[in-house]
Amino acid sequence: MCTSRGTKRRRGLAAAALLLPLLLAGCGGAQNSLNPHSHASTDIANLFWWMTGVAFGGLALVSGIMVAAWFRRGRSGTAAHPGEEGGEHLGNKVVIALGIVVPIAVVCALFVVGDTLIIGSTQAPAASNGRLTVHAVGHQWWWEFRYEGTSADTADELHLPVGTRVNLVATTADVIHSFWVPALNRKIDAIPSQRNEISLYANQVGVFRGQCAEFCGLQHAHMGMLVIVQPKAAFRAWLRHEAADARPPTAPDEQAGQKVFLDGPCSSCHTIRGTSASGFVGPDLTHLADRTRLAGLVIRNRRSDLGRWIRDSQHIKPGNDMPDIALTGTQLRDVVAYLESLR
Ligand code: CUA
């Protein structure tokens, strides 16, 4: 008997130990709405903690009353032993106060705080309220970022200047996606034929992770993005560079790679500004080598991974728009050399 109880307890502890890392996996890291880096996300996190605190307070109160009722169960004046009118009267008062008045007061307070105070910092920006407008276009399954008023067009990595109000306009090239960077603000949907806007204001330099938050097909989970918040001068330099055309290749293998890229199927889907490649199915590759990750953050931006991606992207991210491209070993090496020269 005793051994069986001990075994059960050990099994319970083992299950808890296995589940704990899964529960805690959402904590910490660069994609945590409880680790805010803007005024808006601080308000959202504070609202969460207040709601959780009040909910736990309510749970403690109800549990306390249940325990008290258990210990008083044999006494007269309870429902099971009616006798004292005063006890029943007190019971009714407790039910009315804690069961009706307090919940209505708490829900009203939440409504007032949420719909008057917090919505003020998280709502869509007023027209021309930002110093900079960035268009985030959802694609199955990657994010395109276009900087209004410039030619800069990049993918999966959104650069922002610190301490600057940025209007982000979310749209989509295909199905509904949802733009969400938990450290900076709430999520907004990217809906066909509609512009949804949100204000992003990062109060600290850093790298934050975002994620498509609306199921959008097979690779929805592999539709991540990085938000790289830079000092203002560094951001301006980055944007100037990003808006410029690609530098012509210099090394012989890069030149050969460019020829393969422009003569083959690559250029019908991708743009490289400054060349004849002007496709728009896949990401703009003008400054591909500046990015740290590719394919919705699935692979690192290095020669070996890029080579694997070009040769067999369907194995890495099944269902994506990139076909397997038949290149000889030399052609593949040259194309990778060319693309990795696009700084
Ligand atoms: Cu895009 Cu989920």
GROMACS .gro file of C-alpha atoms and ligand atoms in nm:
model
  345
    1MET     CA    1   0.000   0.000   0.000
    2CYS     CA    2   0.269   0.241   0.118
    3THR     CA    3   0.504   0.148  -0.170
    4SER     CA    4   0.228   0.203  -0.428
    5ARG     CA    5   0.157   0.549  -0.285
    6GLY     CA    6   0.531   0.629  -0.295
    7THR     CA    7   0.553   0.516  -0.659
    8LYS     CA    8   0.252   0.729  -0.752
    9ARG     CA    9   0.405   1.030  -0.583
   10ARG     CA   10   0.737   0.978  -0.762
   11ARG     CA   11   0.553   0.946  -1.094
   12GLY     CA   12   0.363   1.268  -1.021
   13LEU     CA   13   0.688   1.452  -0.943
   14ALA     CA   14   0.851   1.315  -1.260
   15ALA     CA   15   0.554   1.434  -1.470
   16ALA     CA   16   0.573   1.779  -1.308
   17ALA     CA   17   0.949   1.793  -1.372
   18LEU     CA   18   0.887   1.710  -1.739
   19LEU     CA   19   0.608   1.966  -1.776
   20LEU     CA   20   0.789   2.250  -1.599
   21PRO     CA   21   1.041   2.322  -1.879
   22LEU     CA   22   0.751   2.329  -2.129
   23LEU     CA   23   0.564   2.582  -1.913
   24LEU     CA   24   0.873   2.793  -1.854
   25ALA     CA   25   0.978   2.778  -2.221
   26GLY     CA   26   0.745   3.075  -2.281
   27CYS     CA   27   0.925   3.284  -2.018
   28GLY     CA   28   1.235   3.494  -2.083
   29GLY     CA   29   1.394   3.537  -2.423
   30ALA     CA   30   1.332   3.801  -2.685
   31GLN     CA   31   0.967   3.712  -2.750
   32ASN     CA   32   0.801   3.771  -2.416
   33SER     CA   33   0.507   4.004  -2.363
   34LEU     CA   34   0.594   4.014  -1.992
   35ASN     CA   35   0.939   4.153  -2.071
   36PRO     CA   36   0.824   4.484  -2.224
   37HIS     CA   37   1.049   4.734  -2.403
   38SER     CA   38   0.797   5.006  -2.489
   39HIS     CA   39   0.531   5.214  -2.314
   40ALA     CA   40   0.250   5.020  -2.485
   41SER     CA   41   0.378   4.674  -2.394
   42THR     CA   42   0.452   4.789  -2.036
   43ASP     CA   43   0.084   4.888  -2.005
   44ILE     CA   44  -0.024   4.551  -2.146
   45ALA     CA   45   0.206   4.362  -1.906
   46ASN     CA   46   0.085   4.569  -1.608
   47LEU     CA   47  -0.279   4.496  -1.697
   48PHE     CA   48  -0.193   4.125  -1.714
   49TRP     CA   49  -0.031   4.130  -1.368
   50TRP     CA   50  -0.322   4.322  -1.214
   51MET     CA   51  -0.577   4.082  -1.365
   52THR     CA   52  -0.374   3.782  -1.249
   53GLY     CA   53  -0.335   3.931  -0.897
   54VAL     CA   54  -0.708   4.004  -0.864
   55ALA     CA   55  -0.797   3.658  -1.002
   56PHE     CA   56  -0.566   3.489  -0.748
   57GLY     CA   57  -0.711   3.710  -0.471
   58GLY     CA   58  -1.061   3.592  -0.571
   59LEU     CA   59  -0.946   3.230  -0.585
   60ALA     CA   60  -0.789   3.260  -0.236
   61LEU     CA   61  -1.107   3.414  -0.095
   62VAL     CA   62  -1.337   3.147  -0.243
   63SER     CA   63  -1.101   2.868  -0.133
   64GLY     CA   64  -1.087   3.017   0.219
   65ILE     CA   65  -1.467   3.028   0.241
   66MET     CA   66  -1.489   2.666   0.119
   67VAL     CA   67  -1.237   2.553   0.382
   68ALA     CA   68  -1.422   2.749   0.656
   69ALA     CA   69  -1.753   2.593   0.543
   70TRP     CA   70  -1.596   2.246   0.563
   71PHE     CA   71  -1.484   2.301   0.921
   72ARG     CA   72  -1.821   2.448   1.023
   73ARG     CA   73  -2.030   2.183   0.847
   74GLY     CA   74  -2.165   2.016   1.164
   75ARG     CA   75  -2.277   2.333   1.338
   76SER     CA   76  -2.632   2.469   1.361
   77GLY     CA   77  -2.724   2.776   1.156
   78THR     CA   78  -2.581   2.630   0.831
   79ALA     CA   79  -2.786   2.518   0.534
   80ALA     CA   80  -2.772   2.157   0.651
   81HIS     CA   81  -2.876   2.252   1.004
   82PRO     CA   82  -3.111   2.552   0.982
   83GLY     CA   83  -3.198   2.684   1.321
   84GLU     CA   84  -3.043   3.024   1.379
   85GLU     CA   85  -3.201   3.292   1.161
   86GLY     CA   86  -2.908   3.529   1.217
   87GLY     CA   87  -2.664   3.282   1.053
   88GLU     CA   88  -2.875   3.249   0.739
   89HIS     CA   89  -2.911   3.627   0.718
   90LEU     CA   90  -2.531   3.670   0.735
   91GLY     CA   91  -2.491   3.400   0.468
   92ASN     CA   92  -2.721   3.590   0.229
   93LYS     CA   93  -2.524   3.910   0.283
   94VAL     CA   94  -2.196   3.735   0.206
   95VAL     CA   95  -2.341   3.585  -0.115
   96ILE     CA   96  -2.474   3.924  -0.232
   97ALA     CA   97  -2.151   4.111  -0.147
   98LEU     CA   98  -1.892   3.860  -0.276
   99GLY     CA   99  -2.100   3.692  -0.545
  100ILE     CA  100  -2.263   3.997  -0.706
  101VAL     CA  101  -2.129   4.335  -0.588
  102VAL     CA  102  -1.753   4.259  -0.587
  103PRO     CA  103  -1.745   4.083  -0.931
  104ILE     CA  104  -1.943   4.370  -1.091
  105ALA     CA  105  -1.707   4.627  -0.935
  106VAL     CA  106  -1.396   4.433  -1.051
  107VAL     CA  107  -1.523   4.384  -1.408
  108CYS     CA  108  -1.624   4.753  -1.433
  109ALA     CA  109  -1.281   4.862  -1.303
  110LEU     CA  110  -1.109   4.637  -1.562
  111PHE     CA  111  -1.326   4.783  -1.837
  112VAL     CA  112  -1.247   5.141  -1.735
  113VAL     CA  113  -0.870   5.076  -1.703
  114GLY     CA  114  -0.852   4.869  -2.025
  115ASP     CA  115  -1.076   5.080  -2.248
  116THR     CA  116  -0.970   5.425  -2.135
  117LEU     CA  117  -0.608   5.408  -2.018
  118ILE     CA  118  -0.441   5.113  -2.192
  119ILE     CA  119  -0.612   5.152  -2.527
  120GLY     CA  120  -0.463   5.504  -2.539
  121SER     CA  121  -0.108   5.370  -2.557
  122THR     CA  122  -0.177   5.065  -2.777
  123GLN     CA  123  -0.424   5.202  -3.034
  124ALA     CA  124  -0.349   5.268  -3.400
  125PRO     CA  125  -0.149   5.587  -3.459
  126ALA     CA  126  -0.320   5.901  -3.583
  127ALA     CA  127  -0.240   5.988  -3.946
  128SER     CA  128   0.111   6.130  -3.993
  129ASN     CA  129   0.183   6.084  -3.624
  130GLY     CA  130   0.504   5.888  -3.680
  131ARG     CA  131   0.850   5.997  -3.790
  132LEU     CA  132   0.881   5.693  -4.011
  133THR     CA  133   0.634   5.460  -4.185
  134VAL     CA  134   0.718   5.097  -4.251
  135HIS     CA  135   0.496   4.861  -4.448
  136ALA     CA  136   0.495   4.503  -4.321
  137VAL     CA  137   0.362   4.269  -4.589
  138GLY     CA  138   0.276   3.914  -4.488
  139HIS     CA  139   0.365   3.639  -4.736
  140GLN     CA  140   0.333   3.263  -4.698
  141TRP     CA  141   0.566   3.239  -4.500
  142TRP     CA  142   0.789   3.536  -4.451
  143TRP     CA  143   0.764   3.908  -4.373
  144GLU     CA  144   0.850   4.181  -4.620
  145PHE     CA  145   0.942   4.526  -4.483
  146ARG     CA  146   0.925   4.834  -4.709
  147TYR     CA  147   1.040   5.171  -4.581
  148GLU     CA  148   0.808   5.445  -4.712
  149GLY     CA  149   0.977   5.718  -4.916
  150THR     CA  150   1.284   5.501  -4.992
  151SER     CA  151   1.364   5.198  -5.208
  152ALA     CA  152   1.460   4.992  -4.903
  153ASP     CA  153   1.283   4.655  -4.913
  154THR     CA  154   1.398   4.368  -4.696
  155ALA     CA  155   1.267   4.048  -4.538
  156ASP     CA  156   1.224   3.894  -4.193
  157GLU     CA  157   1.446   4.151  -4.016
  158LEU     CA  158   1.283   4.484  -3.929
  159HIS     CA  159   1.531   4.758  -3.834
  160LEU     CA  160   1.396   5.042  -3.619
  161PRO     CA  161   1.554   5.352  -3.465
  162VAL     CA  162   1.540   5.366  -3.083
  163GLY     CA  163   1.317   5.627  -2.916
  164THR     CA  164   1.123   5.703  -3.237
  165ARG     CA  165   0.755   5.667  -3.306
  166VAL     CA  166   0.721   5.441  -3.611
  167ASN     CA  167   0.392   5.381  -3.794
  168LEU     CA  168   0.374   5.021  -3.898
  169VAL     CA  169   0.120   4.943  -4.171
  170ALA     CA  170   0.034   4.574  -4.198
  171THR     CA  171  -0.098   4.429  -4.523
  172THR     CA  172  -0.080   4.089  -4.690
  173ALA     CA  173   0.012   3.948  -5.029
  174ASP     CA  174  -0.202   3.637  -4.986
  175VAL     CA  175  -0.394   3.506  -4.681
  176ILE     CA  176  -0.457   3.663  -4.338
  177HIS     CA  177  -0.147   3.690  -4.118
  178SER     CA  178  -0.096   3.870  -3.787
  179PHE     CA  179   0.198   4.095  -3.701
  180TRP     CA  180   0.308   4.057  -3.338
  181VAL     CA  181   0.620   4.173  -3.158
  182PRO     CA  182   0.525   4.108  -2.792
  183ALA     CA  183   0.804   4.323  -2.646
  184LEU     CA  184   0.680   4.631  -2.835
  185ASN     CA  185   0.300   4.624  -2.869
  186ARG     CA  186  -0.015   4.418  -2.918
  187LYS     CA  187  -0.076   4.218  -3.237
  188ILE     CA  188  -0.253   4.343  -3.550
  189ASP     CA  189  -0.394   4.137  -3.833
  190ALA     CA  190  -0.270   4.167  -4.191
  191ILE     CA  191  -0.590   4.133  -4.396
  192PRO     CA  192  -0.632   4.128  -4.778
  193SER     CA  193  -0.729   4.469  -4.922
  194GLN     CA  194  -0.700   4.641  -4.586
  195ARG     CA  195  -0.439   4.860  -4.409
  196ASN     CA  196  -0.409   4.801  -4.037
  197GLU     CA  197  -0.176   5.030  -3.845
  198ILE     CA  198   0.006   5.018  -3.518
  199SER     CA  199   0.258   5.241  -3.348
  200LEU     CA  200   0.596   5.097  -3.252
  201TYR     CA  201   0.816   5.289  -3.010
  202ALA     CA  202   1.113   5.096  -2.871
  203ASN     CA  203   1.264   5.262  -2.564
  204GLN     CA  204   1.579   5.050  -2.571
  205VAL     CA  205   1.835   4.927  -2.825
  206GLY     CA  206   1.817   4.550  -2.869
  207VAL     CA  207   1.696   4.256  -3.075
  208PHE     CA  208   1.340   4.135  -3.020
  209ARG     CA  209   1.159   3.845  -3.179
  210GLY     CA  210   0.819   3.862  -3.342
  211GLN     CA  211   0.592   3.597  -3.485
  212CYS     CA  212   0.296   3.563  -3.717
  213ALA     CA  213   0.008   3.517  -3.473
  214GLU     CA  214  -0.268   3.399  -3.709
  215PHE     CA  215  -0.274   3.048  -3.851
  216CYS     CA  216  -0.185   3.096  -4.218
  217GLY     CA  217  -0.100   2.751  -4.352
  218LEU     CA  218   0.150   2.470  -4.324
  219GLN     CA  219   0.450   2.683  -4.220
  220HIS     CA  220   0.268   2.934  -3.997
  221ALA     CA  221   0.498   2.850  -3.706
  222HIS     CA  222   0.798   2.924  -3.929
  223MET     CA  223   0.697   3.283  -3.995
  224GLY     CA  224   0.911   3.461  -3.741
  225MET     CA  225   1.083   3.798  -3.760
  226LEU     CA  226   1.357   3.984  -3.578
  227VAL     CA  227   1.319   4.347  -3.478
  228ILE     CA  228   1.660   4.510  -3.458
  229VAL     CA  229   1.639   4.838  -3.264
  230GLN     CA  230   1.943   5.055  -3.335
  231PRO     CA  231   2.077   5.393  -3.221
  232LYS     CA  232   1.936   5.664  -3.451
  233ALA     CA  233   2.260   5.736  -3.641
  234ALA     CA  234   2.326   5.364  -3.700
  235PHE     CA  235   1.969   5.320  -3.823
  236ARG     CA  236   1.999   5.614  -4.066
  237ALA     CA  237   2.322   5.464  -4.206
  238TRP     CA  238   2.156   5.122  -4.237
  239LEU     CA  239   1.853   5.269  -4.419
  240ARG     CA  240   2.072   5.469  -4.660
  241HIS     CA  241   2.269   5.155  -4.741
  242GLU     CA  242   1.957   4.940  -4.770
  243ALA     CA  243   1.796   5.185  -5.015
  244ALA     CA  244   2.099   5.178  -5.247
  245ASP     CA  245   2.134   4.941  -5.543
  246ALA     CA  246   2.341   4.626  -5.516
  247ARG     CA  247   2.714   4.657  -5.578
  248PRO     CA  248   2.826   4.480  -5.898
  249PRO     CA  249   3.018   4.158  -5.829
  250THR     CA  250   3.397   4.174  -5.849
  251ALA     CA  251   3.537   3.821  -5.796
  252PRO     CA  252   3.512   3.579  -6.095
  253ASP     CA  253   3.294   3.326  -5.908
  254GLU     CA  254   3.055   3.604  -5.798
  255GLN     CA  255   3.033   3.729  -6.159
  256ALA     CA  256   2.961   3.375  -6.279
  257GLY     CA  257   2.699   3.341  -6.002
  258GLN     CA  258   2.528   3.663  -6.110
  259LYS     CA  259   2.506   3.531  -6.467
  260VAL     CA  260   2.346   3.206  -6.343
  261PHE     CA  261   2.105   3.406  -6.126
  262LEU     CA  262   1.998   3.646  -6.403
  263ASP     CA  263   1.980   3.388  -6.685
  264GLY     CA  264   1.809   3.118  -6.478
  265PRO     CA  265   1.472   3.099  -6.298
  266CYS     CA  266   1.587   3.295  -5.987
  267SER     CA  267   1.534   3.638  -6.140
  268SER     CA  268   1.171   3.571  -6.229
  269CYS     CA  269   1.082   3.553  -5.858
  270HIS     CA  270   1.338   3.779  -5.687
  271THR     CA  271   1.449   4.139  -5.725
  272ILE     CA  272   1.809   4.253  -5.701
  273ARG     CA  273   1.801   4.631  -5.745
  274GLY     CA  274   2.065   4.750  -5.992
  275THR     CA  275   2.026   4.436  -6.207
  276SER     CA  276   1.760   4.309  -6.448
  277ALA     CA  277   1.614   4.080  -6.176
  278SER     CA  278   1.276   4.225  -6.080
  279GLY     CA  279   1.054   3.936  -5.963
  280PHE     CA  280   0.825   3.989  -5.667
  281VAL     CA  281   0.719   3.640  -5.558
  282GLY     CA  282   1.009   3.597  -5.315
  283PRO     CA  283   1.207   3.843  -5.103
  284ASP     CA  284   1.410   4.132  -5.246
  285LEU     CA  285   1.770   4.008  -5.229
  286THR     CA  286   1.952   4.338  -5.296
  287HIS     CA  287   2.134   4.330  -4.960
  288LEU     CA  288   2.080   3.965  -4.870
  289ALA     CA  289   2.419   3.928  -4.701
  290ASP     CA  290   2.327   4.191  -4.439
  291ARG     CA  291   2.062   3.965  -4.287
  292THR     CA  292   2.141   3.722  -4.006
  293ARG     CA  293   1.868   3.466  -4.083
  294LEU     CA  294   1.666   3.356  -4.384
  295ALA     CA  295   1.333   3.188  -4.469
  296GLY     CA  296   1.128   3.331  -4.182
  297LEU     CA  297   1.422   3.278  -3.939
  298VAL     CA  298   1.435   2.906  -4.017
  299ILE     CA  299   1.799   2.899  -4.131
  300ARG     CA  300   2.108   3.104  -4.060
  301ASN     CA  301   2.247   3.328  -4.331
  302ARG     CA  302   2.568   3.144  -4.413
  303ARG     CA  303   2.699   2.975  -4.723
  304SER     CA  304   2.625   2.616  -4.620
  305ASP     CA  305   2.263   2.687  -4.520
  306LEU     CA  306   2.195   2.908  -4.822
  307GLY     CA  307   2.331   2.634  -5.051
  308ARG     CA  308   2.105   2.375  -4.887
  309TRP     CA  309   1.810   2.614  -4.920
  310ILE     CA  310   1.862   2.674  -5.295
  311ARG     CA  311   1.916   2.303  -5.366
  312ASP     CA  312   1.635   2.162  -5.153
  313SER     CA  313   1.421   2.426  -4.983
  314GLN     CA  314   1.112   2.200  -4.984
  315HIS     CA  315   1.292   1.964  -4.749
  316ILE     CA  316   1.370   2.249  -4.506
  317LYS     CA  317   1.034   2.428  -4.526
  318PRO     CA  318   0.776   2.211  -4.709
  319GLY     CA  319   0.511   2.401  -4.908
  320ASN     CA  320   0.706   2.725  -4.952
  321ASP     CA  321   0.701   2.900  -5.293
  322MET     CA  322   1.066   2.827  -5.374
  323PRO     CA  323   1.101   2.537  -5.622
  324ASP     CA  324   1.397   2.302  -5.609
  325ILE     CA  325   1.636   2.447  -5.864
  326ALA     CA  326   1.847   2.215  -6.074
  327LEU     CA  327   2.199   2.361  -6.069
  328THR     CA  328   2.532   2.190  -6.113
  329GLY     CA  329   2.767   2.193  -5.814
  330THR     CA  330   2.974   2.475  -5.967
  331GLN     CA  331   2.667   2.683  -6.054
  332LEU     CA  332   2.534   2.644  -5.698
  333ARG     CA  333   2.868   2.747  -5.545
  334ASP     CA  334   2.885   3.051  -5.774
  335VAL     CA  335   2.527   3.162  -5.701
  336VAL     CA  336   2.588   3.130  -5.326
  337ALA     CA  337   2.913   3.328  -5.362
  338TYR     CA  338   2.726   3.600  -5.554
  339LEU     CA  339   2.434   3.620  -5.308
  340GLU     CA  340   2.667   3.627  -5.006
  341SER     CA  341   2.855   3.917  -5.168
  342LEU     CA  342   2.536   4.129  -5.167
  343ARG     CA  343   2.625   4.347  -4.867
  344CUA    CU1  344   0.145   3.405  -4.133
  344CUA    CU2  345   0.071   3.263  -3.961
   0.00000   0.00000   0.00000
